mmCIF file of C-alpha atoms in Angstrom:
data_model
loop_
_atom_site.group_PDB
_atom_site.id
_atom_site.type_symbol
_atom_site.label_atom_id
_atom_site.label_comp_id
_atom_site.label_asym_id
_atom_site.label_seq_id
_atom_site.Cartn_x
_atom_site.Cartn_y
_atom_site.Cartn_z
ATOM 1 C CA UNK A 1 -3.012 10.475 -16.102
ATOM 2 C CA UNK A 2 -4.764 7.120 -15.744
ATOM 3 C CA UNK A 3 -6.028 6.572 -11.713
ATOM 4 C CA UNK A 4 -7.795 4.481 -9.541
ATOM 5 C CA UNK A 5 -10.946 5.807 -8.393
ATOM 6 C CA UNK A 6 -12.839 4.502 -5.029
ATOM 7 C CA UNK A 7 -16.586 5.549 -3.808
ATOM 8 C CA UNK A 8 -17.930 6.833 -1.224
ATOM 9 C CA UNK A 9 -15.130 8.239 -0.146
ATOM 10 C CA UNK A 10 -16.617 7.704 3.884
ATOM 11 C CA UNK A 11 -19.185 5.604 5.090
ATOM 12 C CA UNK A 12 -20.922 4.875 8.278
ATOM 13 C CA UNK A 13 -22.169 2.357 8.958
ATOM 14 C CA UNK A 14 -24.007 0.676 12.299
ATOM 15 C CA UNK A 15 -22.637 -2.708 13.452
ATOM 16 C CA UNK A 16 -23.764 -5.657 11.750
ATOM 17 C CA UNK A 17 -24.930 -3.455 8.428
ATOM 18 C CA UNK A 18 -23.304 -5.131 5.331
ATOM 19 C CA UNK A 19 -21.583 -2.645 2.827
ATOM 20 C CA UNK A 20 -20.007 -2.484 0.086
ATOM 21 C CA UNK A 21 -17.109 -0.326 -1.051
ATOM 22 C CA UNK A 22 -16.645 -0.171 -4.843
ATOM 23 C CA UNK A 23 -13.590 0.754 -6.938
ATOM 24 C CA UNK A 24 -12.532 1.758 -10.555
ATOM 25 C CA UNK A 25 -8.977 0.084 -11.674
ATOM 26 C CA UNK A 26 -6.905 1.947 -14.156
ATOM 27 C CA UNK A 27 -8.371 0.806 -17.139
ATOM 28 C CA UNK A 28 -5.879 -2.197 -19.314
ATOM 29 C CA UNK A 29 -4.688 -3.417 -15.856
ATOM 30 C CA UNK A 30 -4.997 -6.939 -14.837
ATOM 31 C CA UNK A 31 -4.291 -7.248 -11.092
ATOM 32 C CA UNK A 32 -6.354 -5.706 -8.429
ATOM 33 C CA UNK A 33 -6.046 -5.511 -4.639
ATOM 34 C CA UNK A 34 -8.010 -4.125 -1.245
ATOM 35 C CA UNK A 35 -5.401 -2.785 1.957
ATOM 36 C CA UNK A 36 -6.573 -1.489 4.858
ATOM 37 C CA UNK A 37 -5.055 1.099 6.991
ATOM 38 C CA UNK A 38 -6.347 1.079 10.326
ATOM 39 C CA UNK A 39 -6.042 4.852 11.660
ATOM 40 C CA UNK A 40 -2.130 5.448 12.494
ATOM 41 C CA UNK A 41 -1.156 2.778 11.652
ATOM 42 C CA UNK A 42 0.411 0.993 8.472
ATOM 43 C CA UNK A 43 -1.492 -0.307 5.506
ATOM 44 C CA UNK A 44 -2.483 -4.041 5.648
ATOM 45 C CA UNK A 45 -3.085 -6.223 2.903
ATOM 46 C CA UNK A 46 -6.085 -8.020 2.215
ATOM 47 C CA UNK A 47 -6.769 -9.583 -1.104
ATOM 48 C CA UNK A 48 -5.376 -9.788 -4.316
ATOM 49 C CA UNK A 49 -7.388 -10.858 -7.539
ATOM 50 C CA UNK A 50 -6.650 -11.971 -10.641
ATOM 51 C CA UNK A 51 -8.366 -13.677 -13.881
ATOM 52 C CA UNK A 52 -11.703 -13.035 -11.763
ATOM 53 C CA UNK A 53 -10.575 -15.106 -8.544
ATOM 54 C CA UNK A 54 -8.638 -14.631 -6.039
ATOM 55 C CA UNK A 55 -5.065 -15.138 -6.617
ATOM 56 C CA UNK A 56 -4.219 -14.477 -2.849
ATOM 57 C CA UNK A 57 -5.585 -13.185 1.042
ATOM 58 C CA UNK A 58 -4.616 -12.702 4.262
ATOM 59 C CA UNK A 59 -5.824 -13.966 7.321
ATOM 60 C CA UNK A 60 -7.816 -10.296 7.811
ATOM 61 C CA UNK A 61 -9.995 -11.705 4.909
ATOM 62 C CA UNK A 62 -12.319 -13.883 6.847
ATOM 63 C CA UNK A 63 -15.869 -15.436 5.695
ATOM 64 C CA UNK A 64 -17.417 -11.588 6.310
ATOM 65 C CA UNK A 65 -15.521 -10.204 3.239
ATOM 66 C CA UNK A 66 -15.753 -10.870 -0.395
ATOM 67 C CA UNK A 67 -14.834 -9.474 -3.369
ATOM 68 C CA UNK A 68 -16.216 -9.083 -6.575
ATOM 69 C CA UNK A 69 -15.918 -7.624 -10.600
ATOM 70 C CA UNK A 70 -19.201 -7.406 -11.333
ATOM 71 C CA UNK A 71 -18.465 -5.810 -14.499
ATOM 72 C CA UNK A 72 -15.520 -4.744 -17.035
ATOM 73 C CA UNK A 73 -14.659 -1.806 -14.924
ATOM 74 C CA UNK A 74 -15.960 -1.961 -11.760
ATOM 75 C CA UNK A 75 -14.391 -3.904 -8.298
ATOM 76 C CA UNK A 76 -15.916 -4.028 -5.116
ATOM 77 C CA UNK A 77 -15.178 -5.443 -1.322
ATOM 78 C CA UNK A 78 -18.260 -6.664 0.251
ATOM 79 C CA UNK A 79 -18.382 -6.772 3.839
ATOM 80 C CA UNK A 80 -21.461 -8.954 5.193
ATOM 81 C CA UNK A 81 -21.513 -7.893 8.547
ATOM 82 C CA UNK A 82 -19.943 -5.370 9.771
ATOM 83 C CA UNK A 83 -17.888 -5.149 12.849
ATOM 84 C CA UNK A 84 -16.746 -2.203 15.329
ATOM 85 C CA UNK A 85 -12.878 -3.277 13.957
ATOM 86 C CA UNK A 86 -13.377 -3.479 10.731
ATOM 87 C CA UNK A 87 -13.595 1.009 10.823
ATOM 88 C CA UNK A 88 -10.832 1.858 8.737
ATOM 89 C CA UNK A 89 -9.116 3.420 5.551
ATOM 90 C CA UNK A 90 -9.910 0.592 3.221
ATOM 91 C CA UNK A 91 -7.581 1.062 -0.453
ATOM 92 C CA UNK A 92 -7.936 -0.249 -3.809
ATOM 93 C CA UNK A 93 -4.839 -0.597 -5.791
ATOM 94 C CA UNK A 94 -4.417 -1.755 -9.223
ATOM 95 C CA UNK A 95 -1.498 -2.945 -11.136
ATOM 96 C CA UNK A 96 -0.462 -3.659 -14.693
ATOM 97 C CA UNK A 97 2.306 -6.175 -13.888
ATOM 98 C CA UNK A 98 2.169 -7.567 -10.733
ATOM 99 C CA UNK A 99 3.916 -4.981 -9.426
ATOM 100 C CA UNK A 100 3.772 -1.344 -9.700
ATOM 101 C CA UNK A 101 0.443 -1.259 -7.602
ATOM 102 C CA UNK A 102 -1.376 1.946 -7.702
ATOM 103 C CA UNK A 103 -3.474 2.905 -4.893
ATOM 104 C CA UNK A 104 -7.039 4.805 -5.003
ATOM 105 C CA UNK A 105 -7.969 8.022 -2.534
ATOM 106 C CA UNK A 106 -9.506 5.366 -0.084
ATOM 107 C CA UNK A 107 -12.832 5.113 1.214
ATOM 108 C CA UNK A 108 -12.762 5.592 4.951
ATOM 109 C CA UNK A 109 -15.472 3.072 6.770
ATOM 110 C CA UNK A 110 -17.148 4.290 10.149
ATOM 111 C CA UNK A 111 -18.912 1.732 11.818
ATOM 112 C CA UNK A 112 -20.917 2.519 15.046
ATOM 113 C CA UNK B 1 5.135 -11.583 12.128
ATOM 114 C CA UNK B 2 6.415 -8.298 11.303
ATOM 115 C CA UNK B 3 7.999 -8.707 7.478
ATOM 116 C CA UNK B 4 9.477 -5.540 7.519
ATOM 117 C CA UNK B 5 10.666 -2.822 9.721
ATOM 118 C CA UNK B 6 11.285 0.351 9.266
ATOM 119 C CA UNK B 7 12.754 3.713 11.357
ATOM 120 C CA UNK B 8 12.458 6.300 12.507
ATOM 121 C CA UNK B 9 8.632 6.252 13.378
ATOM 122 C CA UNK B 10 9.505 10.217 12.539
ATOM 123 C CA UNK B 11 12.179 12.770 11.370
ATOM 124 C CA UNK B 12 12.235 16.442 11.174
ATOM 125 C CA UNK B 13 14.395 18.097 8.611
ATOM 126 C CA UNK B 14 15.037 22.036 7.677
ATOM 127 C CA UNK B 15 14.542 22.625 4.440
ATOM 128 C CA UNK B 16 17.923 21.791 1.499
ATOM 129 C CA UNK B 17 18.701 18.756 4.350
ATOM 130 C CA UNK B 18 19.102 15.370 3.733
ATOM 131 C CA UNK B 19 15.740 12.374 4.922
ATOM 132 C CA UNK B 20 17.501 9.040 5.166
ATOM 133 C CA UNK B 21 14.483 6.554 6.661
ATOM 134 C CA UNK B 22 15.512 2.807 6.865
ATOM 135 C CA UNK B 23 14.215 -0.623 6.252
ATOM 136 C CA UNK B 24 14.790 -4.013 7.011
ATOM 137 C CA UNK B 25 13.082 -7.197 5.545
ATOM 138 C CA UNK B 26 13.010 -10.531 7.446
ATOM 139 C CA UNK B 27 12.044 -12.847 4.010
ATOM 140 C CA UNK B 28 14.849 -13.622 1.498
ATOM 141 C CA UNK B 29 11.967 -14.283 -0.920
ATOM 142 C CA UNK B 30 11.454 -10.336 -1.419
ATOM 143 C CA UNK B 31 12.114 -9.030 -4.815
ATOM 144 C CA UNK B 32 10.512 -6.021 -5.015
ATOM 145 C CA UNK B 33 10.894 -3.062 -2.551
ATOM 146 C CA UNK B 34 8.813 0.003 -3.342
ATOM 147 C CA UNK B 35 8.741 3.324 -1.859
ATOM 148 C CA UNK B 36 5.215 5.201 -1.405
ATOM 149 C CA UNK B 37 4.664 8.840 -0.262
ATOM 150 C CA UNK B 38 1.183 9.731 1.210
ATOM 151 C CA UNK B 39 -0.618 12.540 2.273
ATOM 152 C CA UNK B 40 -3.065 13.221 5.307
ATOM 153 C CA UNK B 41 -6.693 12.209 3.449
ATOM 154 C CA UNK B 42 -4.925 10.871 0.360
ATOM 155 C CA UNK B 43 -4.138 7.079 -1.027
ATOM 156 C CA UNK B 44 -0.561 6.120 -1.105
ATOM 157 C CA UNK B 45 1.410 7.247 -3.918
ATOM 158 C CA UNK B 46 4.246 5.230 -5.364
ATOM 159 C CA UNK B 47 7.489 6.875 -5.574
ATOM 160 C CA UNK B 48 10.635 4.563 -6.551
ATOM 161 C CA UNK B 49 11.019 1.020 -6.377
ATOM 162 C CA UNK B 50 13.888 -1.176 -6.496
ATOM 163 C CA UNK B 51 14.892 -4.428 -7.513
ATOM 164 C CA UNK B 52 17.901 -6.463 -5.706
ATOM 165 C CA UNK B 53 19.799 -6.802 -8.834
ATOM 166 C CA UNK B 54 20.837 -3.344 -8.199
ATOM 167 C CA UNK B 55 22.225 -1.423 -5.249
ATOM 168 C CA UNK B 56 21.051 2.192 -5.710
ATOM 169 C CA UNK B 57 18.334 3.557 -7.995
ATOM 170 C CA UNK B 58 17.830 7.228 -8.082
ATOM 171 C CA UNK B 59 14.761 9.380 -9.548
ATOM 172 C CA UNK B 60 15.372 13.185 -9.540
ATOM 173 C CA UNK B 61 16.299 13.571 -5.228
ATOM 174 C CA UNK B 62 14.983 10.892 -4.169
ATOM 175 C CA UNK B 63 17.741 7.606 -4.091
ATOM 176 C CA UNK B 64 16.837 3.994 -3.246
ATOM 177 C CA UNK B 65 19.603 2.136 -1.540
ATOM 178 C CA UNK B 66 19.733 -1.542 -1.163
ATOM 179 C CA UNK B 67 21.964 -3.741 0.898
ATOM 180 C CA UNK B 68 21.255 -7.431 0.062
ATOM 181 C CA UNK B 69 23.190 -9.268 2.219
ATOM 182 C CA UNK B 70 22.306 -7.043 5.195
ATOM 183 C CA UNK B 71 18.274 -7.345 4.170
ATOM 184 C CA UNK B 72 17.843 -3.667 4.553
ATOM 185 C CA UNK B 73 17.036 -1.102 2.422
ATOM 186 C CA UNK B 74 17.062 2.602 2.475
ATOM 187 C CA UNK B 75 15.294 6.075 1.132
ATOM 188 C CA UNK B 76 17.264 9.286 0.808
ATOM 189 C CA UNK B 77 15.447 12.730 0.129
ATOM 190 C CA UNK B 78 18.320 14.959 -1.178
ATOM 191 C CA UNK B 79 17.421 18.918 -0.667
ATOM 192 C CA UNK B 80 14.194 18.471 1.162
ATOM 193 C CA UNK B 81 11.474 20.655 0.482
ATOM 194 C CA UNK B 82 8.358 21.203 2.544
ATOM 195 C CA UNK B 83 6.391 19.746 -0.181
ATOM 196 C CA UNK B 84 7.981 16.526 0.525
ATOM 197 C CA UNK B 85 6.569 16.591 4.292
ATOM 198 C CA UNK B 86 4.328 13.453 4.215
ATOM 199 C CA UNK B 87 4.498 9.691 5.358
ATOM 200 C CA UNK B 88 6.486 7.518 3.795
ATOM 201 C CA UNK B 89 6.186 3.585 3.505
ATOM 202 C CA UNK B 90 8.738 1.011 2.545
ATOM 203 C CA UNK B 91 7.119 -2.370 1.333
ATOM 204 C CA UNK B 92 8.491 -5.392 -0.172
ATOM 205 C CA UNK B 93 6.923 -7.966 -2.021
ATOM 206 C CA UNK B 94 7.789 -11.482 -3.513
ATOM 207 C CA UNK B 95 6.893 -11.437 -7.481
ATOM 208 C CA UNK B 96 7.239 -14.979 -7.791
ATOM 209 C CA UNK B 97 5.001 -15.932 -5.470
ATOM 210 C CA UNK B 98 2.457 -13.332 -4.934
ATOM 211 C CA UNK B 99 2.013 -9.926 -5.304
ATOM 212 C CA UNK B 100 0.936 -8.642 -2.090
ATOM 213 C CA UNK B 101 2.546 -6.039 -0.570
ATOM 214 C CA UNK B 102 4.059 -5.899 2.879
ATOM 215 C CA UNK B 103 4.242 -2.650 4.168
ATOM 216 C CA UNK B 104 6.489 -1.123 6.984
ATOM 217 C CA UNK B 105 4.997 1.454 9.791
ATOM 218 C CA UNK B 106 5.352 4.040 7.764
ATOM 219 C CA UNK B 107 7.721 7.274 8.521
ATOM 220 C CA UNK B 108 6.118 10.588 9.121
ATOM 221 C CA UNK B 109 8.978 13.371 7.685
ATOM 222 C CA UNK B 110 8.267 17.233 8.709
ATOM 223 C CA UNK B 111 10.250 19.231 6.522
ATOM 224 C CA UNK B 112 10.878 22.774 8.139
ATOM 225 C CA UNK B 113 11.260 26.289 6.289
#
Protein backbone atom coordinates (compact mmCIF):
# COMPACT_ATOMS: atom_id res chain seq x y z
CA UNK A 1 0.00 0.00 0.00
CA UNK A 2 1.03 3.40 -1.36
CA UNK A 3 2.44 5.86 1.81
CA UNK A 4 3.88 8.94 2.60
CA UNK A 5 7.32 8.78 3.69
CA UNK A 6 9.13 11.71 5.85
CA UNK A 7 13.09 11.92 6.80
CA UNK A 8 14.86 12.14 9.44
CA UNK A 9 12.50 10.93 11.43
CA UNK A 10 14.13 13.42 14.57
CA UNK A 11 16.28 16.21 14.37
CA UNK A 12 18.06 18.54 16.64
CA UNK A 13 18.79 21.26 16.00
CA UNK A 14 20.47 24.51 17.99
CA UNK A 15 18.51 27.79 17.81
CA UNK A 16 18.87 29.82 14.88
CA UNK A 17 20.23 26.59 12.65
CA UNK A 18 18.07 26.44 9.43
CA UNK A 19 16.73 22.87 8.51
CA UNK A 20 15.03 21.27 6.37
CA UNK A 21 12.57 18.41 6.71
CA UNK A 22 11.88 16.52 3.46
CA UNK A 23 8.94 14.30 2.46
CA UNK A 24 7.86 11.64 -0.19
CA UNK A 25 3.96 12.07 -1.34
CA UNK A 26 2.15 9.00 -2.45
CA UNK A 27 3.12 8.92 -5.83
CA UNK A 28 -0.09 10.22 -8.64
CA UNK A 29 -1.26 12.64 -5.87
CA UNK A 30 -1.62 16.25 -6.49
CA UNK A 31 -2.11 18.07 -3.16
CA UNK A 32 0.42 18.21 -0.46
CA UNK A 33 0.44 19.66 3.06
CA UNK A 34 2.89 20.25 6.37
CA UNK A 35 0.86 20.07 10.20
CA UNK A 36 2.48 20.39 13.16
CA UNK A 37 1.70 18.81 16.39
CA UNK A 38 3.20 20.51 19.16
CA UNK A 39 3.79 17.72 21.98
CA UNK A 40 0.16 16.95 23.59
CA UNK A 41 -1.41 18.78 21.87
CA UNK A 42 -3.54 18.70 18.53
CA UNK A 43 -2.18 18.84 15.03
CA UNK A 44 -1.98 22.35 13.43
CA UNK A 45 -2.05 23.16 9.97
CA UNK A 46 0.45 24.91 8.13
CA UNK A 47 0.55 24.93 4.40
CA UNK A 48 -1.09 23.48 1.66
CA UNK A 49 0.42 23.31 -1.99
CA UNK A 50 -0.76 22.81 -5.11
CA UNK A 51 0.32 23.15 -8.99
CA UNK A 52 3.86 24.04 -7.35
CA UNK A 53 2.56 27.12 -5.17
CA UNK A 54 0.95 27.50 -2.42
CA UNK A 55 -2.68 27.13 -2.59
CA UNK A 56 -3.09 28.08 1.18
CA UNK A 57 -1.21 28.88 4.99
CA UNK A 58 -1.82 29.72 8.22
CA UNK A 59 -0.68 32.38 10.24
CA UNK A 60 2.06 29.67 11.91
CA UNK A 61 3.68 29.97 8.38
CA UNK A 62 5.63 33.12 8.83
CA UNK A 63 8.68 34.54 6.60
CA UNK A 64 11.04 31.66 8.52
CA UNK A 65 9.26 28.78 6.65
CA UNK A 66 9.09 27.79 3.09
CA UNK A 67 8.27 25.10 1.16
CA UNK A 68 9.46 23.56 -1.76
CA UNK A 69 9.19 20.44 -4.70
CA UNK A 70 12.38 20.44 -5.78
CA UNK A 71 11.77 17.52 -7.82
CA UNK A 72 8.94 14.99 -9.18
CA UNK A 73 8.87 13.19 -5.93
CA UNK A 74 10.33 14.94 -3.37
CA UNK A 75 8.65 17.93 -0.84
CA UNK A 76 10.34 19.69 1.71
CA UNK A 77 9.60 22.50 4.63
CA UNK A 78 12.46 24.76 5.04
CA UNK A 79 12.82 26.46 8.18
CA UNK A 80 15.46 29.47 7.99
CA UNK A 81 15.98 30.02 11.43
CA UNK A 82 15.06 28.09 13.83
CA UNK A 83 13.33 28.93 16.99
CA UNK A 84 13.01 27.25 20.63
CA UNK A 85 8.92 26.98 19.55
CA UNK A 86 9.13 25.81 16.51
CA UNK A 87 10.29 21.93 18.44
CA UNK A 88 7.62 19.82 17.36
CA UNK A 89 6.04 16.76 15.44
CA UNK A 90 6.05 18.35 12.04
CA UNK A 91 3.62 15.95 9.32
CA UNK A 92 3.44 15.68 5.72
CA UNK A 93 0.21 14.62 4.28
CA UNK A 94 -0.70 14.06 0.80
CA UNK A 95 -3.93 13.81 -0.96
CA UNK A 96 -5.35 12.70 -4.27
CA UNK A 97 -8.52 14.85 -4.18
CA UNK A 98 -8.44 17.49 -1.96
CA UNK A 99 -9.51 15.51 0.57
CA UNK A 100 -8.63 12.20 1.83
CA UNK A 101 -5.21 13.58 3.21
CA UNK A 102 -2.77 10.99 4.19
CA UNK A 103 -0.32 11.71 6.77
CA UNK A 104 3.54 10.55 6.91
CA UNK A 105 5.30 8.94 10.32
CA UNK A 106 6.42 12.61 11.16
CA UNK A 107 9.71 13.93 11.69
CA UNK A 108 10.01 15.15 15.24
CA UNK A 109 12.25 18.61 15.39
CA UNK A 110 14.39 19.29 18.66
CA UNK A 111 15.69 22.56 18.80
CA UNK A 112 18.05 23.61 21.70
CA UNK B 1 -10.52 30.68 17.25
CA UNK B 2 -11.14 27.22 18.10
CA UNK B 3 -13.05 25.64 14.75
CA UNK B 4 -13.82 22.63 16.35
CA UNK B 5 -14.25 21.01 19.65
CA UNK B 6 -14.23 17.91 20.67
CA UNK B 7 -14.80 15.64 24.18
CA UNK B 8 -13.89 13.91 26.25
CA UNK B 9 -10.10 14.94 26.41
CA UNK B 10 -10.18 10.93 27.46
CA UNK B 11 -12.34 7.74 27.90
CA UNK B 12 -11.64 4.40 29.28
CA UNK B 13 -13.58 1.46 28.02
CA UNK B 14 -13.45 -2.53 28.94
CA UNK B 15 -13.08 -4.40 26.22
CA UNK B 16 -16.77 -5.50 23.77
CA UNK B 17 -17.95 -1.68 25.16
CA UNK B 18 -19.10 0.98 23.25
CA UNK B 19 -16.36 4.68 22.53
CA UNK B 20 -18.76 7.45 21.63
CA UNK B 21 -16.23 10.78 21.45
CA UNK B 22 -18.01 14.02 20.22
CA UNK B 23 -17.51 16.98 18.02
CA UNK B 24 -18.72 20.22 17.37
CA UNK B 25 -17.83 22.65 14.46
CA UNK B 26 -18.32 26.45 14.74
CA UNK B 27 -18.11 27.12 10.55
CA UNK B 28 -21.19 26.26 8.42
CA UNK B 29 -18.70 26.22 5.53
CA UNK B 30 -17.40 22.60 6.66
CA UNK B 31 -18.02 19.84 4.27
CA UNK B 32 -15.84 17.35 5.11
CA UNK B 33 -15.42 15.76 8.61
CA UNK B 34 -12.80 13.03 8.86
CA UNK B 35 -11.93 10.77 11.57
CA UNK B 36 -8.06 9.86 12.21
CA UNK B 37 -6.68 7.24 14.68
CA UNK B 38 -2.99 7.65 15.82
CA UNK B 39 -0.57 5.93 17.67
CA UNK B 40 2.18 7.05 20.28
CA UNK B 41 5.37 7.69 17.63
CA UNK B 42 3.14 7.23 14.58
CA UNK B 43 1.48 9.84 11.88
CA UNK B 44 -2.22 10.09 11.96
CA UNK B 45 -4.11 7.54 10.23
CA UNK B 46 -7.40 8.24 8.53
CA UNK B 47 -10.23 6.19 9.55
CA UNK B 48 -13.85 7.30 8.19
CA UNK B 49 -14.96 10.45 6.92
CA UNK B 50 -18.23 11.88 6.34
CA UNK B 51 -19.96 14.15 4.23
CA UNK B 52 -23.19 16.27 5.46
CA UNK B 53 -25.34 14.89 2.82
CA UNK B 54 -25.58 11.95 5.00
CA UNK B 55 -26.32 11.34 8.66
CA UNK B 56 -24.45 8.13 9.58
CA UNK B 57 -21.68 6.34 7.69
CA UNK B 58 -20.42 3.14 9.07
CA UNK B 59 -17.08 1.07 8.18
CA UNK B 60 -16.88 -2.38 9.88
CA UNK B 61 -17.39 -0.96 14.05
CA UNK B 62 -16.60 2.08 13.66
CA UNK B 63 -19.97 4.59 12.78
CA UNK B 64 -19.78 8.29 11.88
CA UNK B 65 -22.75 10.25 13.06
CA UNK B 66 -23.62 13.65 11.87
CA UNK B 67 -26.10 16.15 13.14
CA UNK B 68 -26.25 19.15 10.74
CA UNK B 69 -28.36 21.42 12.20
CA UNK B 70 -26.82 20.91 15.65
CA UNK B 71 -23.02 21.36 13.98
CA UNK B 72 -21.80 18.35 15.80
CA UNK B 73 -20.63 15.27 14.84
CA UNK B 74 -19.88 12.01 16.45
CA UNK B 75 -17.52 8.63 16.43
CA UNK B 76 -18.80 5.34 17.80
CA UNK B 77 -16.35 2.29 18.35
CA UNK B 78 -18.78 -0.71 18.57
CA UNK B 79 -17.04 -3.84 20.54
CA UNK B 80 -13.85 -2.13 21.49
CA UNK B 81 -10.79 -3.93 21.37
CA UNK B 82 -7.49 -3.01 22.95
CA UNK B 83 -6.07 -2.62 19.60
CA UNK B 84 -8.25 0.28 19.13
CA UNK B 85 -6.58 2.11 22.30
CA UNK B 86 -5.06 5.20 20.56
CA UNK B 87 -5.93 9.00 20.03
CA UNK B 88 -8.44 9.92 18.03
CA UNK B 89 -8.99 13.31 16.08
CA UNK B 90 -12.09 14.76 14.54
CA UNK B 91 -11.31 17.46 11.78
CA UNK B 92 -13.39 19.25 9.38
CA UNK B 93 -12.53 20.95 6.40
CA UNK B 94 -14.22 23.26 3.73
CA UNK B 95 -13.63 21.61 0.06
CA UNK B 96 -14.73 24.54 -1.65
CA UNK B 97 -12.58 26.76 -0.32
CA UNK B 98 -9.51 25.10 0.85
CA UNK B 99 -8.39 22.00 1.88
CA UNK B 100 -6.84 22.46 5.12
CA UNK B 101 -7.76 20.58 7.82
CA UNK B 102 -8.95 21.74 11.20
CA UNK B 103 -8.36 19.41 13.75
CA UNK B 104 -10.02 18.96 17.26
CA UNK B 105 -7.83 18.16 20.62
CA UNK B 106 -7.78 14.92 19.94
CA UNK B 107 -9.35 12.03 22.35
CA UNK B 108 -7.05 9.62 24.03
CA UNK B 109 -9.36 6.08 24.36
CA UNK B 110 -7.78 3.23 26.79
CA UNK B 111 -9.46 0.19 25.98
CA UNK B 112 -9.21 -2.32 29.01
CA UNK B 113 -8.98 -6.31 28.89
Amino acid sequence: EPEVTQTPSHQVTQMGQEVILRCVPISNHLYFYWYRQILGQKVEFLVSFYNNEISEKSEIFDDQFSVERPDGSNFTLKIRSTKLEDSAMYFCASSGEPYEQYFGPGTRLTVT
Amino acid sequence: QQQVKQSPQSLIVQKGGISIINCAYENTAFDYFPWYQQFPGKGPALLIAIRPDVSEKKEGRFTISFNKSAKQFSLHIMDSQPGDSATYFCAASNLSNDYKLSFGAGTTVTVRA
